[in-house]
PDB file of C-alpha atoms and ligand atoms in Angstrom:
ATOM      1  CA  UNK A 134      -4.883  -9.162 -21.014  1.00 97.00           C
ATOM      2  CA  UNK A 135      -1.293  -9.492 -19.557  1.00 98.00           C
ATOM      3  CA  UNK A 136      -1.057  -6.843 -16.668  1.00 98.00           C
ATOM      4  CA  UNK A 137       2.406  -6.187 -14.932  1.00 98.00           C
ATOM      5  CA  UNK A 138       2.517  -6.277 -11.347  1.00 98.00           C
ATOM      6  CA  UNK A 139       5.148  -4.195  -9.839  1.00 98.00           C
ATOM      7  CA  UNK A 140       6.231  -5.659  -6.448  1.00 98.00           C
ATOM      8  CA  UNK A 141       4.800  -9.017  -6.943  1.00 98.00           C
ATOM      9  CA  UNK A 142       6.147 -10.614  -3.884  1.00 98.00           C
ATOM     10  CA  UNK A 143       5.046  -8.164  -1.726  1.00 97.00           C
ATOM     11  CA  UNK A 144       1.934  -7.990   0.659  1.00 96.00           C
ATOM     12  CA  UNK A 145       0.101  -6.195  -1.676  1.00 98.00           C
ATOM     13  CA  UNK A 146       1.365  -7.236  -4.715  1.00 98.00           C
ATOM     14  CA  UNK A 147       0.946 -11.349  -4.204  1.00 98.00           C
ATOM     15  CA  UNK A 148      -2.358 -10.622  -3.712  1.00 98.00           C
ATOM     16  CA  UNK A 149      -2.959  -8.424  -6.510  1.00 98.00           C
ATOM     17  CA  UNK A 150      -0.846 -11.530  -8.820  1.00 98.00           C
ATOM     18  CA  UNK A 151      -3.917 -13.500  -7.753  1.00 98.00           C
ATOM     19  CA  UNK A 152      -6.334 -11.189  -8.382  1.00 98.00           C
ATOM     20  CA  UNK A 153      -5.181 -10.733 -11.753  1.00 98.00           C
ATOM     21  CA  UNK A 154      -5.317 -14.662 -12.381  1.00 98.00           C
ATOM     22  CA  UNK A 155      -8.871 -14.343 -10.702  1.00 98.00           C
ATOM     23  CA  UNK A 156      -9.751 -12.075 -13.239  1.00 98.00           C
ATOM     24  CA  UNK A 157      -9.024 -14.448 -16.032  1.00 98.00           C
ATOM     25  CA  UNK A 158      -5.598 -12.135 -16.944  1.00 98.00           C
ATOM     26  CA  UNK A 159      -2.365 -12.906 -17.712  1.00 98.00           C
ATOM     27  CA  UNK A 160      -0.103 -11.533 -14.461  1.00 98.00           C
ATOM     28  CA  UNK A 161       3.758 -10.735 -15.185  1.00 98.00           C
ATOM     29  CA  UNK A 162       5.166 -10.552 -11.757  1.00 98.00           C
ATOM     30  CA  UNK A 163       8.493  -8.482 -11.285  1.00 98.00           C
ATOM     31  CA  UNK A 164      10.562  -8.271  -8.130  1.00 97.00           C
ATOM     32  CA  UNK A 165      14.260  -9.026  -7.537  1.00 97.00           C
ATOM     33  CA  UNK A 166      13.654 -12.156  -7.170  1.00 96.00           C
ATOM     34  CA  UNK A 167      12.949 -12.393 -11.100  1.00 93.00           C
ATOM     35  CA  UNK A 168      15.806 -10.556 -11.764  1.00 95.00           C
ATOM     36  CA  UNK A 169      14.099  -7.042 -12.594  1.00 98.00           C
ATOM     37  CA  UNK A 170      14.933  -4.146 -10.431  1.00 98.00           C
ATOM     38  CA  UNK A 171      12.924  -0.838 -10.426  1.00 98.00           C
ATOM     39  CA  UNK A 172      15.605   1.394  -8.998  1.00 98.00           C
ATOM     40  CA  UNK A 173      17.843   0.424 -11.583  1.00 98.00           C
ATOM     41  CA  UNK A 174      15.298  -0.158 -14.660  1.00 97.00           C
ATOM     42  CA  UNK A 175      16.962  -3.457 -15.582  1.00 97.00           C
ATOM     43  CA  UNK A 176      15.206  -6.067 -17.416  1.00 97.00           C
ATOM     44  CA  UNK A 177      12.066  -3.631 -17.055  1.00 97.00           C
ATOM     45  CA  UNK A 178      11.890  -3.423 -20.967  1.00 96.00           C
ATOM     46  CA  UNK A 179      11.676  -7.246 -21.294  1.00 96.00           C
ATOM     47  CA  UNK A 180       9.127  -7.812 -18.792  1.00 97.00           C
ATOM     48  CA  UNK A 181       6.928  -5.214 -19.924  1.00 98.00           C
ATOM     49  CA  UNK A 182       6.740  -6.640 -23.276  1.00 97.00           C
ATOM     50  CA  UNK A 183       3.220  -6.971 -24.901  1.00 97.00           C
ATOM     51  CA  UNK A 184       1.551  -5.940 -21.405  1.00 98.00           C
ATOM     52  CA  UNK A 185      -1.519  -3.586 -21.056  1.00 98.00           C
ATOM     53  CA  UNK A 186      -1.053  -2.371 -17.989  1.00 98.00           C
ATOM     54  CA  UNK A 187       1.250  -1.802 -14.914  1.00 98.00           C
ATOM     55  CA  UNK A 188       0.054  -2.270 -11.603  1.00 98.00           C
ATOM     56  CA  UNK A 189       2.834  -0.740  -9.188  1.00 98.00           C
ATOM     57  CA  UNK A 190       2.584  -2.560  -5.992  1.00 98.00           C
ATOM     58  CA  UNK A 191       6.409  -1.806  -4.786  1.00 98.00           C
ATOM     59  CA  UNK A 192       7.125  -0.352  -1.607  1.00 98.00           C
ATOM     60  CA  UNK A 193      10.423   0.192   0.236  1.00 97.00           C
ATOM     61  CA  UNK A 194      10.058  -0.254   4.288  1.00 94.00           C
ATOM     62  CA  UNK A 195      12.408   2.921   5.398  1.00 96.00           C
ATOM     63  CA  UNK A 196      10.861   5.492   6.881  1.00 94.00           C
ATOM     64  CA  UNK A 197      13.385   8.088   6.127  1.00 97.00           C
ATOM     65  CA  UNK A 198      11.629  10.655   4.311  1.00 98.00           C
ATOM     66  CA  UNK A 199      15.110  11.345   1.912  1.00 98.00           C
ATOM     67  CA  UNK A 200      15.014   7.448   1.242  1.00 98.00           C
ATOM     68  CA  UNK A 201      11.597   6.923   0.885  1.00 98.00           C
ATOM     69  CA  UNK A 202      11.598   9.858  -1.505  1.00 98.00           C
ATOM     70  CA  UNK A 203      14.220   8.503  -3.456  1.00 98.00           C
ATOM     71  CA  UNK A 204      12.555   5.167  -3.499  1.00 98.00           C
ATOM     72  CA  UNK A 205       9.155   6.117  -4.837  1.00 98.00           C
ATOM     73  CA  UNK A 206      10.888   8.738  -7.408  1.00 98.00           C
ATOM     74  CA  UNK A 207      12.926   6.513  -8.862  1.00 98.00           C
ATOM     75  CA  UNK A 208      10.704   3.904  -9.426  1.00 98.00           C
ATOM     76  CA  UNK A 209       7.912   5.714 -10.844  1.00 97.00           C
ATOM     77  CA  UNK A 210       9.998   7.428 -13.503  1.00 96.00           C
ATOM     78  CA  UNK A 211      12.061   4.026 -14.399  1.00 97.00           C
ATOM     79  CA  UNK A 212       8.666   2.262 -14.576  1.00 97.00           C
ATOM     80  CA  UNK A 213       6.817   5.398 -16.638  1.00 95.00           C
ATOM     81  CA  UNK A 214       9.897   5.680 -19.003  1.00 95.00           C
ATOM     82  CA  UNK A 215      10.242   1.937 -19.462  1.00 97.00           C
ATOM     83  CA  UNK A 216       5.845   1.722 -20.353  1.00 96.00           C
ATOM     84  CA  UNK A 217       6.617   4.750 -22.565  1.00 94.00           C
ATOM     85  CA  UNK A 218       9.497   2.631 -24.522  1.00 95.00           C
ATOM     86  CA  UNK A 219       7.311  -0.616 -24.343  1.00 96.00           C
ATOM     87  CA  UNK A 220       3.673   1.140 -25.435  1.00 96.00           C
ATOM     88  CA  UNK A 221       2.053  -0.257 -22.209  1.00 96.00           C
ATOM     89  CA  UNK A 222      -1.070   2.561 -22.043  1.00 96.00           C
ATOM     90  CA  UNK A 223      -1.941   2.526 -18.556  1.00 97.00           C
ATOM     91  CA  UNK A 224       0.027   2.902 -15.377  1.00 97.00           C
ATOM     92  CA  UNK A 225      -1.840   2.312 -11.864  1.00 98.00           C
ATOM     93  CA  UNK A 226      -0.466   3.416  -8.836  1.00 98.00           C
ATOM     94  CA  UNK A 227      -1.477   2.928  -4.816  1.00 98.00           C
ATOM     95  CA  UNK A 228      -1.007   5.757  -2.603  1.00 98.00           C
ATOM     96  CA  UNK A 229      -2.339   6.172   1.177  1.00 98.00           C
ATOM     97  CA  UNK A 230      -5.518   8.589   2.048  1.00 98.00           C
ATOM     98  CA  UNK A 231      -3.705  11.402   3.777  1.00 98.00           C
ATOM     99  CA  UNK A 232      -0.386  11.058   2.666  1.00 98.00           C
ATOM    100  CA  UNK A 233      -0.218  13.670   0.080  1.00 98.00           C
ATOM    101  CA  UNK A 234      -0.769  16.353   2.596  1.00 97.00           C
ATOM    102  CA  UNK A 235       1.250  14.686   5.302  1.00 98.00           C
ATOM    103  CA  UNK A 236       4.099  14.912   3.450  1.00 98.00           C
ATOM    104  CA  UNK A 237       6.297  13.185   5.866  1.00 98.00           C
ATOM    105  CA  UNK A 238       8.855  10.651   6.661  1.00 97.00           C
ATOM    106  CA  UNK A 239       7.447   7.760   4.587  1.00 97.00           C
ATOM    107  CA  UNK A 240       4.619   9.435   3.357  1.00 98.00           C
ATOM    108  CA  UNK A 241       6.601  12.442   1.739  1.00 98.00           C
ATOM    109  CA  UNK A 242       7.310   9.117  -0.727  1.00 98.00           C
ATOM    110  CA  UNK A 243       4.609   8.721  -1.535  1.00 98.00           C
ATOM    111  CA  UNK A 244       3.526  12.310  -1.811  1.00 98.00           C
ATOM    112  CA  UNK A 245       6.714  12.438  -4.786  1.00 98.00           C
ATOM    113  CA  UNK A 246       5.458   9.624  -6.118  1.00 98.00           C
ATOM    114  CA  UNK A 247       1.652  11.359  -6.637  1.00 97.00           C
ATOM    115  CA  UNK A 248       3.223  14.309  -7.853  1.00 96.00           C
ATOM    116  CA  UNK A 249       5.311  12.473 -10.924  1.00 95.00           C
ATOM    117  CA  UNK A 250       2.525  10.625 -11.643  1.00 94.00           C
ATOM    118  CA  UNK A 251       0.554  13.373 -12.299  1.00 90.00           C
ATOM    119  CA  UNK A 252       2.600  16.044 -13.222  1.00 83.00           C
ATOM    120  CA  UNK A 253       5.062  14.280 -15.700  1.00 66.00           C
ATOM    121  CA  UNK A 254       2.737  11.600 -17.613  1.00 57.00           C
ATOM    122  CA  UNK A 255      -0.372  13.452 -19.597  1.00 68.00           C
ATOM    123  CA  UNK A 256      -3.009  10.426 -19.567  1.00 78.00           C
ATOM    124  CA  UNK A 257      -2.432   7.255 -19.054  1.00 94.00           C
ATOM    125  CA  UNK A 258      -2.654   6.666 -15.736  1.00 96.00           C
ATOM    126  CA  UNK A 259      -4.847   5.955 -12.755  1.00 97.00           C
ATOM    127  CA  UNK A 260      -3.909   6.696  -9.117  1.00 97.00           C
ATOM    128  CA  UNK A 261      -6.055   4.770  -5.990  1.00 98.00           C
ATOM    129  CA  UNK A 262      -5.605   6.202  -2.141  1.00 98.00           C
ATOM    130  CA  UNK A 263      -6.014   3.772  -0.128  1.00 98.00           C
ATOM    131  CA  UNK A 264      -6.513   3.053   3.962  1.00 98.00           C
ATOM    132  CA  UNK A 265      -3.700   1.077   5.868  1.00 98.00           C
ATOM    133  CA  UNK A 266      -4.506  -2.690   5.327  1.00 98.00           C
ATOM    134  CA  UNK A 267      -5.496  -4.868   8.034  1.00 98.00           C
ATOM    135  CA  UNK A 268      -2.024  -6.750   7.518  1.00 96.00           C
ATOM    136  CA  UNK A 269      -0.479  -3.195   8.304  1.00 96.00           C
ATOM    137  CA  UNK A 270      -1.459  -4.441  12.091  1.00 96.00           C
ATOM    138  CA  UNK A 271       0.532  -7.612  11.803  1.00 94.00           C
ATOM    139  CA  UNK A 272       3.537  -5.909  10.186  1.00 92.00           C
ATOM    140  CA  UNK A 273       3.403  -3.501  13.101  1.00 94.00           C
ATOM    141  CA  UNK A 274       3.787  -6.393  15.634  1.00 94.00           C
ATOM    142  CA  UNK A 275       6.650  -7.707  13.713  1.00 89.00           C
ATOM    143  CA  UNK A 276       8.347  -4.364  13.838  1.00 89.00           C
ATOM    144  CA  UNK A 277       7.437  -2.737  17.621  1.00 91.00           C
ATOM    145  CA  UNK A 278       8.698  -5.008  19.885  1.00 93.00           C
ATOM    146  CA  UNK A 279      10.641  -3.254  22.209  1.00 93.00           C
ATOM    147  CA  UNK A 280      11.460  -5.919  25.555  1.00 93.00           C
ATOM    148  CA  UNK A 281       8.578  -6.819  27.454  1.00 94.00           C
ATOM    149  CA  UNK A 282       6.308  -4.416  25.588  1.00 97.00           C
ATOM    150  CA  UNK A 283       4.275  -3.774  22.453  1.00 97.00           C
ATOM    151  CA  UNK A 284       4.704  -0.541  21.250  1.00 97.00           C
ATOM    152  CA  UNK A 285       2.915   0.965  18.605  1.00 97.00           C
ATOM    153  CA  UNK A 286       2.145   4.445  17.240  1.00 97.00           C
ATOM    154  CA  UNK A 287      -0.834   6.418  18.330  1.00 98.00           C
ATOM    155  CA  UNK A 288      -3.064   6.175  15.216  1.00 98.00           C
ATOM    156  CA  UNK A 289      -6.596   6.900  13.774  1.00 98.00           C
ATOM    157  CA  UNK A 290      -7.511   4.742  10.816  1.00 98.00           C
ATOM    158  CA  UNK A 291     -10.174   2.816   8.708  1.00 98.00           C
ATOM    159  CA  UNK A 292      -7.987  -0.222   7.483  1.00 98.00           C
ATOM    160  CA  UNK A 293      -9.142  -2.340   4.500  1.00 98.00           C
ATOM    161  CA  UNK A 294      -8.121  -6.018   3.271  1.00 98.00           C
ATOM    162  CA  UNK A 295      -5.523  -5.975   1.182  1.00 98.00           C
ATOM    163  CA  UNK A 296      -6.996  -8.251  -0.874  1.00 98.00           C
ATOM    164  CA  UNK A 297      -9.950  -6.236  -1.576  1.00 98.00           C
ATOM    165  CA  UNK A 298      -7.468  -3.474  -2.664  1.00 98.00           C
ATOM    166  CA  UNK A 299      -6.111  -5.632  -4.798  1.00 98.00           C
ATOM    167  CA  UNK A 300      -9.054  -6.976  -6.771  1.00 98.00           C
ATOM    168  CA  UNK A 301     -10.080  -3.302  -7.386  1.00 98.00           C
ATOM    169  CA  UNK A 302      -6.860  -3.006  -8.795  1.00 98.00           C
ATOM    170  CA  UNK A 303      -7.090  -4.934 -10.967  1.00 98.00           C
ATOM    171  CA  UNK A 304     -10.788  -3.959 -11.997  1.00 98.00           C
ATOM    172  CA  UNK A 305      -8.550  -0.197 -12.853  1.00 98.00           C
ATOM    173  CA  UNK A 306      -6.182  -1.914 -14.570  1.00 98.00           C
ATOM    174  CA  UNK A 307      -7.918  -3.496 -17.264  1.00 98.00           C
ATOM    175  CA  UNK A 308     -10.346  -0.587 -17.912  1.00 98.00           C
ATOM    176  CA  UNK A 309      -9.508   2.658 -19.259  1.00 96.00           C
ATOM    177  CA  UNK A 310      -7.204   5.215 -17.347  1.00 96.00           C
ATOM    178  CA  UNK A 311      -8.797   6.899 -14.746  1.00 95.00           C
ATOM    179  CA  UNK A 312      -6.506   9.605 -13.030  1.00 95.00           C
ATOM    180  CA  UNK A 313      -7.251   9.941  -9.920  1.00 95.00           C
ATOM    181  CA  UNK A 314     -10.142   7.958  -8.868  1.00 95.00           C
ATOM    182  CA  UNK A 315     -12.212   8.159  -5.290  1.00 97.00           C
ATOM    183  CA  UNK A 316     -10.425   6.611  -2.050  1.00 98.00           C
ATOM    184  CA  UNK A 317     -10.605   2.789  -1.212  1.00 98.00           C
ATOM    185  CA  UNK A 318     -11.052   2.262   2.838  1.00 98.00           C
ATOM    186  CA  UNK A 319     -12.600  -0.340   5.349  1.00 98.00           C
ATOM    187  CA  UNK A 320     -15.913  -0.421   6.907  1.00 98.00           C
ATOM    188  CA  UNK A 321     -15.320   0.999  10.007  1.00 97.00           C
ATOM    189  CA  UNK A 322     -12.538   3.691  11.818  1.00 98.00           C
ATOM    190  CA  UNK A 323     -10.370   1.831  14.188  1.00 98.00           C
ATOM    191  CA  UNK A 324      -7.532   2.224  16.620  1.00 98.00           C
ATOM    192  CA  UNK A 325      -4.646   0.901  15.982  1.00 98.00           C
ATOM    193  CA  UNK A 326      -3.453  -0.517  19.052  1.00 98.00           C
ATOM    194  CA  UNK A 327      -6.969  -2.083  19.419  1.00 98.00           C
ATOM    195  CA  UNK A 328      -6.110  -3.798  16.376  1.00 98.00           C
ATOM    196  CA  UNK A 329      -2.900  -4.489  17.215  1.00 98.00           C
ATOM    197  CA  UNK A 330      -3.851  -6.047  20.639  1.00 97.00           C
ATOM    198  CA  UNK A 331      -6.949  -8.120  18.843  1.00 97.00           C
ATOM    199  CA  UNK A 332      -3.923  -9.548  16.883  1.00 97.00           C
ATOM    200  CA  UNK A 333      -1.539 -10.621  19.856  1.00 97.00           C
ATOM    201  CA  UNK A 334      -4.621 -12.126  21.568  1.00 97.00           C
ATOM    202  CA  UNK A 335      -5.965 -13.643  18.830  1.00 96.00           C
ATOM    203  CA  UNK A 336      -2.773 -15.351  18.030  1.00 95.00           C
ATOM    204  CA  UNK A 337      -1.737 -15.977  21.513  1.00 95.00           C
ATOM    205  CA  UNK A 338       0.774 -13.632  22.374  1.00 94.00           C
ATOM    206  CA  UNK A 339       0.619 -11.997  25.484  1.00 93.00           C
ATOM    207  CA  UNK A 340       2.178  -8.963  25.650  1.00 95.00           C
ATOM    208  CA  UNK A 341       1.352  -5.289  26.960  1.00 96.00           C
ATOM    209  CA  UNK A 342       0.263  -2.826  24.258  1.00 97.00           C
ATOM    210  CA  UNK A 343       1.919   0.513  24.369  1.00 97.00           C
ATOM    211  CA  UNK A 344       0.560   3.359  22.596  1.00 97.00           C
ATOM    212  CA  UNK A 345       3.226   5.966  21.561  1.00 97.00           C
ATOM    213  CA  UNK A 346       3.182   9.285  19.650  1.00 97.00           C
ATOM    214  CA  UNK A 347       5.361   9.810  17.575  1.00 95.00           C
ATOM    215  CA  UNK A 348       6.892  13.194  17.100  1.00 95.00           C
ATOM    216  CA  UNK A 349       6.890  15.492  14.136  1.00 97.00           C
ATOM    217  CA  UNK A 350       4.545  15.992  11.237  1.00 97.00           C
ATOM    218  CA  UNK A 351       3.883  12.163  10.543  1.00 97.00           C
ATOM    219  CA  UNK A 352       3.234  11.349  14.527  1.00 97.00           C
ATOM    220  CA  UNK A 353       0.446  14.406  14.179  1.00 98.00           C
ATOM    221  CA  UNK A 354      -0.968  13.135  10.777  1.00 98.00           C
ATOM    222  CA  UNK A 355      -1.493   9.807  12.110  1.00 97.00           C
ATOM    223  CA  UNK A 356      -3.269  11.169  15.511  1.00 98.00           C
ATOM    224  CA  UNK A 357      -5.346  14.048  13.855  1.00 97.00           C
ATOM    225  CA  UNK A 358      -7.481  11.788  11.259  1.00 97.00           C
ATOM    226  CA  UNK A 359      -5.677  12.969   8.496  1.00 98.00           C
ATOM    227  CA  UNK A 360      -5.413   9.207   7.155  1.00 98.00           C
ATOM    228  CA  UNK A 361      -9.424   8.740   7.372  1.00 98.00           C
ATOM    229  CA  UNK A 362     -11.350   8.587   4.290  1.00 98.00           C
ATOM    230  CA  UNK A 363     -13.241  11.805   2.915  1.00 92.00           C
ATOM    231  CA  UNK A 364     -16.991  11.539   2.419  1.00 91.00           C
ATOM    232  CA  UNK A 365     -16.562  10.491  -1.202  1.00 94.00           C
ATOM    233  CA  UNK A 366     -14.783   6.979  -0.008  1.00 98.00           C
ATOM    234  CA  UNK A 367     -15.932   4.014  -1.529  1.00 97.00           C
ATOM    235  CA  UNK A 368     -15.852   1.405   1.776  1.00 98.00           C
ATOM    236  CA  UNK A 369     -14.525  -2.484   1.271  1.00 98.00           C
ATOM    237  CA  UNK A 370     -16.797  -5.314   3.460  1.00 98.00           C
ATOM    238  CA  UNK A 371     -14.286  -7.202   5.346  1.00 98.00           C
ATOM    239  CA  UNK A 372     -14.019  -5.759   9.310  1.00 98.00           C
ATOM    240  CA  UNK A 373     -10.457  -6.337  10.982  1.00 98.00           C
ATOM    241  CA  UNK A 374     -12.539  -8.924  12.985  1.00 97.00           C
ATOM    242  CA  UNK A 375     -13.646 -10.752  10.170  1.00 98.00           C
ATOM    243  CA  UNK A 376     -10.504 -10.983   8.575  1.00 98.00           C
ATOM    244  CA  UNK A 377      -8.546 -12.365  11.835  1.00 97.00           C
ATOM    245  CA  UNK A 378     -10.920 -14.792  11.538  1.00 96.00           C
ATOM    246  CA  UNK A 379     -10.126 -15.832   7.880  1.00 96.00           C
ATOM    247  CA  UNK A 380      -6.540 -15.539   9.255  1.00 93.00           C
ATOM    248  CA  UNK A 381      -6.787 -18.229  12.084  1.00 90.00           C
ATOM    249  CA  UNK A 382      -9.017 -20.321  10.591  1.00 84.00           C
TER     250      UNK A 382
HETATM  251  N1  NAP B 588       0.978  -1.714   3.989  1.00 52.80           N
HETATM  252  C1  NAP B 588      -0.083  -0.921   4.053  1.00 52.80           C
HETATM  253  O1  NAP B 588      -0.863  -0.906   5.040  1.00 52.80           O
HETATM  254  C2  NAP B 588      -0.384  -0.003   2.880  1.00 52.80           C
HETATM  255  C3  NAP B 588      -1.544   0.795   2.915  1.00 52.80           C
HETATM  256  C4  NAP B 588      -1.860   1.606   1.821  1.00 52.80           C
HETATM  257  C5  NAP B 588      -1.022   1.618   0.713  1.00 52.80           C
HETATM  258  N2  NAP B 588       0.113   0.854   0.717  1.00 52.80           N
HETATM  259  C6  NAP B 588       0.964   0.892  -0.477  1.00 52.80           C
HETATM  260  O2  NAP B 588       0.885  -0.380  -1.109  1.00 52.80           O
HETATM  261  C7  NAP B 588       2.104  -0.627  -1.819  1.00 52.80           C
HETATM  262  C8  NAP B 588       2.647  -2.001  -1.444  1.00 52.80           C
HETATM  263  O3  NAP B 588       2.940  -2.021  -0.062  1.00 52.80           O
HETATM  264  P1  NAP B 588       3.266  -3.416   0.693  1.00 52.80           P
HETATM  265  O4  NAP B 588       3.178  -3.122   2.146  1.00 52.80           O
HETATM  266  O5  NAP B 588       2.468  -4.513   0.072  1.00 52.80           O
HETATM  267  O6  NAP B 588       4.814  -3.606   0.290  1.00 52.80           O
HETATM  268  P2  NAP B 588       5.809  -4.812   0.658  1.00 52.80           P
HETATM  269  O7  NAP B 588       5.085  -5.975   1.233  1.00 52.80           O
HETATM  270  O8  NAP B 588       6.938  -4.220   1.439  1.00 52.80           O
HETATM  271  O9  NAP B 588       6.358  -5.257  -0.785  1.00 52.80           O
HETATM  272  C9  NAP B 588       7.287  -4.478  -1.471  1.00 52.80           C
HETATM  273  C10 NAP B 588       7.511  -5.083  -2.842  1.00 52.80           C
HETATM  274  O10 NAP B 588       8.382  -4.197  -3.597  1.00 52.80           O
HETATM  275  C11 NAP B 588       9.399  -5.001  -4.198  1.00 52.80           C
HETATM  276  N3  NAP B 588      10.623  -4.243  -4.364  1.00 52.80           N
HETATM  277  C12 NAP B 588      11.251  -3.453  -3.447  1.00 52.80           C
HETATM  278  N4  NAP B 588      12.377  -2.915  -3.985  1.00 52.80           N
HETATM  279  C13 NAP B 588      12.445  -3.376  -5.266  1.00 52.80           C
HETATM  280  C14 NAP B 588      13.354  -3.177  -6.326  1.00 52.80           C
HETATM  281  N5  NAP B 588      14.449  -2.389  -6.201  1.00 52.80           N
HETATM  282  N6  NAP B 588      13.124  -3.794  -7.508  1.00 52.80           N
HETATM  283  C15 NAP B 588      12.057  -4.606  -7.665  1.00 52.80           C
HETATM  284  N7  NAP B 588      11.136  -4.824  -6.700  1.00 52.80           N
HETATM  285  C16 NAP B 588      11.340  -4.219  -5.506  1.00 52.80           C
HETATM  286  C17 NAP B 588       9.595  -6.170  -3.239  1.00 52.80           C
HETATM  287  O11 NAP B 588      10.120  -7.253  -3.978  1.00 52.80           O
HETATM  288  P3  NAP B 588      11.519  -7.979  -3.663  1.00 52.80           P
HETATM  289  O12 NAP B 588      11.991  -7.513  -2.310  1.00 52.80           O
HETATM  290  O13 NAP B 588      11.134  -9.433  -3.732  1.00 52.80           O
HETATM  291  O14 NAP B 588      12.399  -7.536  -4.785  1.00 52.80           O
HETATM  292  C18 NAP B 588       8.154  -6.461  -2.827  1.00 52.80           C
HETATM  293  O15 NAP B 588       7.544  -7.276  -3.811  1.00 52.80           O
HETATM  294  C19 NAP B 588       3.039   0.559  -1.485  1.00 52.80           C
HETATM  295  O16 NAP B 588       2.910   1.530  -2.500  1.00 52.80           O
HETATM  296  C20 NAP B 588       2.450   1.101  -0.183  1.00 52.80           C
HETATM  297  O17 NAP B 588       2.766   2.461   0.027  1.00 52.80           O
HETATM  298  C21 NAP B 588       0.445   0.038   1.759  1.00 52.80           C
END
């Protein structure tokens, strides 16, 4: 089966190219990089050729809710009206547990995003919520250094490997369309400025860990437990600890 994978070069989507090789499938990755952009739609048609499925694994890194709006928007309908033209039958998107009703910042994204998918396409498509994944600690460390200090947002989650998201994408994508299926989070509920400090002493760096709160509707989504899985949750295996481990090793 050839499956599509929409933001191949990404965090998410890398992983979920491998998954889909795993899986004995045929992956077609697409990124700017292979000369196919989503907010444009060009050289979408071609790529999509003779696939079965999309997995959309793009992402834009603003946090503007206007751009990450736009962002999320735009590629959905490009990539639903280019499947559409091409006959692929099933879409499969990744959203975030909580985001929906957040509705903020980088969330309201992906809230638009939800809402084409299942407003404008009858069928044909299968949405998974997911956790932050236990990466999202390492891209925070990348992003909050501010001097001397750490900083990083005051946050309740249950973070998940992204590579377990990933396989289970991939499981969607090559079975029928499911619409919105039940949410995808880690074992356990975590801090995450304990994870992000496990990081910098795991890998050596010694800095101070600030936790901040961010203002605003996001800030309060992120401190209230509106991003922690529901009772129905399925749970992945791998703890942050385990996979620092896998990381260092
Ligand atoms: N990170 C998390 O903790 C987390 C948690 C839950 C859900 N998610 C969701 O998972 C998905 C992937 O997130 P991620 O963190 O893995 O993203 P990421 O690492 O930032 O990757 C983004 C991908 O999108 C591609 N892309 C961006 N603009 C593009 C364009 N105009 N045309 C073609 N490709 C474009 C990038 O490719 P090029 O730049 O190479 O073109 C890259 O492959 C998103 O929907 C995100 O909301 C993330």
């Amino acid at each position: 089966m050839k499956i599509a994978v929409a933001g191949a070069t990404g965090m998410l989507g890398s992983r979920v190219v491998d998954a889909v090789r795993a899986a004995g499938h045929e992956p077609v990755s697409i990124s700017r990089g292979s000369g196919i952009d989503l907010m444009t739609g060009s050289g979408l048609a071609e790529a999509l050729r003779g696939a079965s499925a999309v997995v959309d694994a793009s992402a834009t890194s603003s946090t503007s809710a206007k751009k990450s709006t736009d962002f999320f928007s735009t590629v959905t309908r490009n990539l639903l009206a280019a499947e559409r033209a091409a006959g692929v039958p099933h879409h499969v998107a990744v959203s975030i547990i909580g985001a929906a009703k957040v509705d903020a910042n980088y969330y309201a994204g992906k809230a638009a995003q939800e809402k084409i998918l299942t407003a404008a396409h009858e069928g044909g498509w299968s949405l998974l919520r997911t956790a932050q994944f236990h990466e999202f600690a390492k891209q925070l460390v990348g992003h909050g250094k501010v001097g001397p200090l750490q900083v990083v947002p005051s946050m309740r989650a249950q973070p998940v490997a992204a590579a377990e998201v990933a396989a289970e994408l991939v499981t969607i994508a090559a079975g029928e369309p499911r619409g919105l299926g039940p949410d995808l989070a880690g074992p356990r509920e975590e801090r995450m400025a304990d994870l992000v400090r496990r990081y910098l002493a795991a890998t050596g760096q010694r800095r101070p860990v600030v936790e901040v709160s961010i203002p605003g509707a996001w800030g309060r989504g992120m401190r209230d437990g509106s991003l922690l899985p529901g009772p129905g949750a399925r749970l992945g295996r791998q703890t942050f600890d385990e996979w620092l481990s896998e990381q260092l090793g």
